[in-house]
Tab-separated table of C-alpha atoms and ligand atoms in Angstrom:
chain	number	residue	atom	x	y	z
A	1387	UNK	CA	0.000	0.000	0.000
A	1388	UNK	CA	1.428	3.508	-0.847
A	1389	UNK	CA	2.139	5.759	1.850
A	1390	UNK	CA	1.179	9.023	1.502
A	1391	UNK	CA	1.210	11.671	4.121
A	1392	UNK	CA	-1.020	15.239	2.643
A	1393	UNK	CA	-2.887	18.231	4.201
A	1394	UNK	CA	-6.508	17.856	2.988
A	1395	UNK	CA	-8.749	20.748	2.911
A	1396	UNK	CA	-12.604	20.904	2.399
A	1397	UNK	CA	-13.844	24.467	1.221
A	1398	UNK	CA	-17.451	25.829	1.005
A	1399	UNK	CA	-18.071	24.939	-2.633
A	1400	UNK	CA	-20.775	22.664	-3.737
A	1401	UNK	CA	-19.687	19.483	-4.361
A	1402	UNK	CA	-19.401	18.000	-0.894
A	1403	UNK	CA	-19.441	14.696	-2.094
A	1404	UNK	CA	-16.045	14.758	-4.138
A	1405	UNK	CA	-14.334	15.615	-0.569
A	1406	UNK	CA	-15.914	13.378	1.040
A	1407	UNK	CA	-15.365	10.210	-1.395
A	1408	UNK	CA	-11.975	11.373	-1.652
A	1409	UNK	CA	-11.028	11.130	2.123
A	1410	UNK	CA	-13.006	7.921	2.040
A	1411	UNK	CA	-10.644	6.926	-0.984
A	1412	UNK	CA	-7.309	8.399	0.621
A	1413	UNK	CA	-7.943	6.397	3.717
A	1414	UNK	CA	-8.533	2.802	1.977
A	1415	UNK	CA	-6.055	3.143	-0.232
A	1416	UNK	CA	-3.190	4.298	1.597
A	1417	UNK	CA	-1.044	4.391	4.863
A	1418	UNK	CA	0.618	7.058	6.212
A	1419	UNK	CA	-0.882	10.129	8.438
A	1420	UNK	CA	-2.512	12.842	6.955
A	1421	UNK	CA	-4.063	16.447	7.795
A	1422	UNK	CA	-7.480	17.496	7.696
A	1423	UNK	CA	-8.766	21.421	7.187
A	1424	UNK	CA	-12.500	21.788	7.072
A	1425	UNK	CA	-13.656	25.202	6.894
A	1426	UNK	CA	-16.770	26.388	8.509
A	1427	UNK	CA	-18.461	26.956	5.099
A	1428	UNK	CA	-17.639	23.459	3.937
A	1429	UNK	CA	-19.654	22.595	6.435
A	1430	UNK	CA	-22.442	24.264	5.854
A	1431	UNK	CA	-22.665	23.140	2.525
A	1432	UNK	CA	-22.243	19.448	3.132
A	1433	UNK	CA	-25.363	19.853	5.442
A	1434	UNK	CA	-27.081	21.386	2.556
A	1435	UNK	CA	-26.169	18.546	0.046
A	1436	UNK	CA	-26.437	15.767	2.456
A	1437	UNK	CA	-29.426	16.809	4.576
A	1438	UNK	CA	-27.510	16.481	7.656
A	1439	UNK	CA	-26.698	18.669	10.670
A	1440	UNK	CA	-22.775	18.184	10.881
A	1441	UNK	CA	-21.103	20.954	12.860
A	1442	UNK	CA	-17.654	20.125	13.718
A	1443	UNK	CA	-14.552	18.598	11.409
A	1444	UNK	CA	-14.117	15.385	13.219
A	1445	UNK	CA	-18.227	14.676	12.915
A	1446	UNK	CA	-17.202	15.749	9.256
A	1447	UNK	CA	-14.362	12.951	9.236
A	1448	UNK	CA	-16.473	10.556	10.674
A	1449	UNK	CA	-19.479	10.641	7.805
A	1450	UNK	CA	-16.901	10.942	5.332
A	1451	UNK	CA	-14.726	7.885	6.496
A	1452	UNK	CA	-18.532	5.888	6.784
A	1453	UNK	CA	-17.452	2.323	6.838
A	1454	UNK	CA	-13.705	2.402	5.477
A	1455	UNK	CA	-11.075	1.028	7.116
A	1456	UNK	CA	-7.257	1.418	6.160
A	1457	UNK	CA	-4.020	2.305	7.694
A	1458	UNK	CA	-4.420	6.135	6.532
A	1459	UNK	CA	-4.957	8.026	9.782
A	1460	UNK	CA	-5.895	11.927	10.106
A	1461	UNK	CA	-4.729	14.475	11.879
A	1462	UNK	CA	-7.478	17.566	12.365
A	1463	UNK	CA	-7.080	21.598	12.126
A	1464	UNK	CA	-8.109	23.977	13.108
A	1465	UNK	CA	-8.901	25.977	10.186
A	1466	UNK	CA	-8.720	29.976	11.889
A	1467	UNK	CA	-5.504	28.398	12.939
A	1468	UNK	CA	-2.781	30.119	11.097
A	1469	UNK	CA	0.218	28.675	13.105
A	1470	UNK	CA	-0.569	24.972	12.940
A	1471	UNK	CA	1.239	22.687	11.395
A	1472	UNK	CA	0.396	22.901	7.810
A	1473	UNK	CA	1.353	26.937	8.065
A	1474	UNK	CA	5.015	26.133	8.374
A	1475	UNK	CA	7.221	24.685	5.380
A	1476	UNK	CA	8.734	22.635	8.153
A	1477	UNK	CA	6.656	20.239	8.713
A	1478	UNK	CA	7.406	17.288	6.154
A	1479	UNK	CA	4.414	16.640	3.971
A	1480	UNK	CA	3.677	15.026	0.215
A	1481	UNK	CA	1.733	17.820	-0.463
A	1482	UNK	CA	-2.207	19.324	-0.297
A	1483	UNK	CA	-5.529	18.435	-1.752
A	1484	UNK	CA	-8.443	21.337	-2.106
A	1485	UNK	CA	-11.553	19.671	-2.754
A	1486	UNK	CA	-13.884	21.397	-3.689
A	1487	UNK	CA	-12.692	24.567	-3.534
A	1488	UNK	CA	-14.114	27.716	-3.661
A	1489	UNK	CA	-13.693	30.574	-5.830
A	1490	UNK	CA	-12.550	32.700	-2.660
A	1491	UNK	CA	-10.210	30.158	-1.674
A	1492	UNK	CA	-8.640	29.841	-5.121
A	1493	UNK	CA	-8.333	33.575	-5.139
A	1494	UNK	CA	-6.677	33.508	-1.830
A	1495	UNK	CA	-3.915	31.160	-2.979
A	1496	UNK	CA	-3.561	33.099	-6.347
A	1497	UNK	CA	-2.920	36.465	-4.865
A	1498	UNK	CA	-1.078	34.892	-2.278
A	1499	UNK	CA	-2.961	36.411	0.514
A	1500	UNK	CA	-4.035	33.957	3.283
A	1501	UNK	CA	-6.084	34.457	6.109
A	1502	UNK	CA	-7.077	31.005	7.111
A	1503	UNK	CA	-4.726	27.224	7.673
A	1504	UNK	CA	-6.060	26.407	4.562
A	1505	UNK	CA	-5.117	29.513	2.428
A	1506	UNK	CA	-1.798	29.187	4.240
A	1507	UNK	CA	-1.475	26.054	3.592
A	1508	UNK	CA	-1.446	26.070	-0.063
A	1509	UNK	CA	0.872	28.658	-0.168
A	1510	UNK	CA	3.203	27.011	1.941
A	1511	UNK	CA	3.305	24.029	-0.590
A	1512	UNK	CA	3.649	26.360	-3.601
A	1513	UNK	CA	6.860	28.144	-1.755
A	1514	UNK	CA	8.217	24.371	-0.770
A	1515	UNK	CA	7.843	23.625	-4.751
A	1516	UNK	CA	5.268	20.705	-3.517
A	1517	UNK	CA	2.680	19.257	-5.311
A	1518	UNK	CA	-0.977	21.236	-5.057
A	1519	UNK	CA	-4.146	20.139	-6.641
A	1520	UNK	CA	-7.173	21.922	-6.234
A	1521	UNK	CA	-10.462	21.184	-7.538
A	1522	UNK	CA	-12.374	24.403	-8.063
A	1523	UNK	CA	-16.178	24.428	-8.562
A	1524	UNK	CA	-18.222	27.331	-10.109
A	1525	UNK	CA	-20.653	27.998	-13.048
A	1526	UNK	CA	-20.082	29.981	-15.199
A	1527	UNK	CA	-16.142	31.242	-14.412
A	1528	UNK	CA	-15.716	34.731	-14.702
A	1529	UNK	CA	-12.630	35.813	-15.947
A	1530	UNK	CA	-11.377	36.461	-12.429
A	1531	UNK	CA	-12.025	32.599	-11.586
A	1532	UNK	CA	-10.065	31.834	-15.019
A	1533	UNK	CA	-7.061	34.409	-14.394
A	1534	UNK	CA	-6.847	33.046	-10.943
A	1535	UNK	CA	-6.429	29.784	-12.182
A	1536	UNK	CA	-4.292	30.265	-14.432
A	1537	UNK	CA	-1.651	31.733	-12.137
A	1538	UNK	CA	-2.578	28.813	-9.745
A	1539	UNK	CA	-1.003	27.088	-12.833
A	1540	UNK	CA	1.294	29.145	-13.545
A	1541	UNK	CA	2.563	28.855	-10.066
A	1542	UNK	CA	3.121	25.186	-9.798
A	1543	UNK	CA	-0.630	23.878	-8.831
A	1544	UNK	CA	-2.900	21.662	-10.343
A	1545	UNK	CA	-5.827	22.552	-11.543
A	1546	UNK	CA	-8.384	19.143	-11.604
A	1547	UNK	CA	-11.876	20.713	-11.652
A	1548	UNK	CA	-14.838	19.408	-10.638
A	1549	UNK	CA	-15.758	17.891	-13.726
A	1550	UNK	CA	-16.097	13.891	-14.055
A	1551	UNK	CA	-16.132	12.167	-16.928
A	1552	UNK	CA	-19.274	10.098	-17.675
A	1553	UNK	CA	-17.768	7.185	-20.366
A	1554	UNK	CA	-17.638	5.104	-17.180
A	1555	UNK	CA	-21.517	5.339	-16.817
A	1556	UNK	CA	-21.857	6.462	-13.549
A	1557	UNK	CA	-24.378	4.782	-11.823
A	1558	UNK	CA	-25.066	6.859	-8.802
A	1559	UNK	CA	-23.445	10.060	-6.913
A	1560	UNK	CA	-20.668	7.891	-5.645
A	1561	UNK	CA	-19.588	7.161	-8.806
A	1562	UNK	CA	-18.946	10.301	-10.190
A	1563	UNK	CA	-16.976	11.663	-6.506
A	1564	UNK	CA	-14.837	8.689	-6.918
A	1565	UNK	CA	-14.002	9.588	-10.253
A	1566	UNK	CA	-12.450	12.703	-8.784
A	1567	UNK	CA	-11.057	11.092	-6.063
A	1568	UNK	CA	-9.828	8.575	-8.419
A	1569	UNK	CA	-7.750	11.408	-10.354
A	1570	UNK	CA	-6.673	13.316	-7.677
A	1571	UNK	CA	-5.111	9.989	-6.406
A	1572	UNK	CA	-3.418	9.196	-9.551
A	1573	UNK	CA	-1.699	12.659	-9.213
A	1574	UNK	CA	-0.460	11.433	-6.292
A	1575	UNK	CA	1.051	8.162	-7.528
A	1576	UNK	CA	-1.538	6.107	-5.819
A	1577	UNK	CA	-3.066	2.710	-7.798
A	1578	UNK	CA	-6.694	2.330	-7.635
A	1579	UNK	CA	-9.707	0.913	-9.231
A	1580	UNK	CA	-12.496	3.749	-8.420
A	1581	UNK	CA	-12.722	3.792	-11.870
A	1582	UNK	CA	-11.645	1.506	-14.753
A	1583	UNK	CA	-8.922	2.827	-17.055
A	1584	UNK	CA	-9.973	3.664	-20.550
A	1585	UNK	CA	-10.018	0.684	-23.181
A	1586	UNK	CA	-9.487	-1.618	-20.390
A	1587	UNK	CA	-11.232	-5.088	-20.494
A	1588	UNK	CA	-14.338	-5.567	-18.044
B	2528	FMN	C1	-24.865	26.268	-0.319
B	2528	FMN	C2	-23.670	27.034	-0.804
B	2528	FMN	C3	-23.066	26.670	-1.998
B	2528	FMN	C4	-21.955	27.362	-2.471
B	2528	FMN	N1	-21.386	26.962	-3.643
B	2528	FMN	C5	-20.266	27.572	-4.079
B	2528	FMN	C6	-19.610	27.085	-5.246
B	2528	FMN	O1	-20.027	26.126	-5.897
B	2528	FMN	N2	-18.446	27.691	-5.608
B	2528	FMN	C7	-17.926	28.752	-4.909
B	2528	FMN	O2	-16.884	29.240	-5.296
B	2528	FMN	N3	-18.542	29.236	-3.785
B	2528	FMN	C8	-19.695	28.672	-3.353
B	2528	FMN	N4	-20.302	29.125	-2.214
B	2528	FMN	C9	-19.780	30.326	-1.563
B	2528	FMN	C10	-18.619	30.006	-0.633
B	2528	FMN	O3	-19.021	29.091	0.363
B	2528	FMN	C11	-18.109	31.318	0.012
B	2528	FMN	O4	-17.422	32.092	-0.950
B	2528	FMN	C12	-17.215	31.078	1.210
B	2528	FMN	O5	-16.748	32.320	1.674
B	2528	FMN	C13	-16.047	30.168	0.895
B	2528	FMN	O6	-15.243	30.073	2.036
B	2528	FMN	P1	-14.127	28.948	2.174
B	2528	FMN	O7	-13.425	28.846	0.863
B	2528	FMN	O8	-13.216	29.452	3.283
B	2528	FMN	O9	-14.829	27.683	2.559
B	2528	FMN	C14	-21.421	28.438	-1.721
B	2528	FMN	C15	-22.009	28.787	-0.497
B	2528	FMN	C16	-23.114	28.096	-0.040
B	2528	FMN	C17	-23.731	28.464	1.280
């Protein structure tokens, strides 16, 4: 099993599920320990797309992680907390996940001006030249989403938006979060099956 040690953050974009299948994904597929950064809108907007009343990170963790078991454990944030861990380019780490993330967060990390663990965060792995993949969600983009982006890019990050593919014939919700999660893994150098490889028998 890969080990994989990365600061995950949950933003309030819609699109709760692709968080949550991904932390479910990170921690059956891999060992190592990991961070977790969920901000108080994230929150929110989890309640609103799962109908429930969540109102801390580790209840958060808890739903996400449902019924899957691995050797991945998580570490938890404090997201107002600008001098944890995550802030500081000293603390070892194989990089960060955003997912979803908002516009406001994306705009954060592309002007370089953090007020949060998770803004911070970012930047920290964009100054340590680590690997940062963020999966934005909005509809339409304006051209400040786009711009913002694009110097995300331009800066080192990876841009994997919210956007599965449906050749694999998604089935159900689940399907189409573990697509994402599937990806963002596979950035990470980590083997699954969430979804089958194109032109690959059964
Ligand atoms: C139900 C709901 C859905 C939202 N969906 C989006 C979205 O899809 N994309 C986005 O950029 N912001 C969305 N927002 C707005 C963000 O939550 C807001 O900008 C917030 O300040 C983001 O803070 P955070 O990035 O620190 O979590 C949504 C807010 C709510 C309440």
């Amino acid at each position: 099993m890969r080990s994989l040690s990365i600061v995950v953050a949950i933003t309030g974009a819609s699109g709760a599920i692709y968080g949550a299948r991904f932390v479910r994904a990170l921690a059956a597929l891999t060992t190592g320990q990991s961070r977790l950064i969920v901000s108080p809108t994230a929150l929110r907007v989890y309640n609103e797309e799962y109908g429930t009343k969540i109102e801390t990170p580790a209840q958060y963790l808890e739903a996400a992680l449902g019924d899957s078991k691995g050797s991945q454990s998580f570490v938890l944030d404090d997201f107002r907390d600008v001098g944890g861990k995550p802030a500081s380019g000293s603390t070892p780490s194989d990089g960060m996940v955003i997912v979803p993330c908002s516009m406001k967060t994306l705009a954060a990390i592309a002007h370089g001006y953090t007020t949060n663990l998770i803004e911070r965060g970012a930047d920290v792995c964009l100054k340590e030249r680590r690997r940062l993949v963020v999966v934005p969600r909005e509809s339409p983009y304006s051209l400040i989403h786009l711009r913002n982006m694009t110097s995300l890019t331009e800066a080192g990050g990876i841009v994997l938006p919210a956007s599965p593919g449906f050749y694999q014939r998604p089935q159900n919700l689940e399907d189409l979060g573990d697509f994402i999660a599937g990806r963002i893994l596979g950035l990470f150098g980590v083997p699954h099956q969430l979804f089958k490889a194109w032109l690959t028998d059964s």
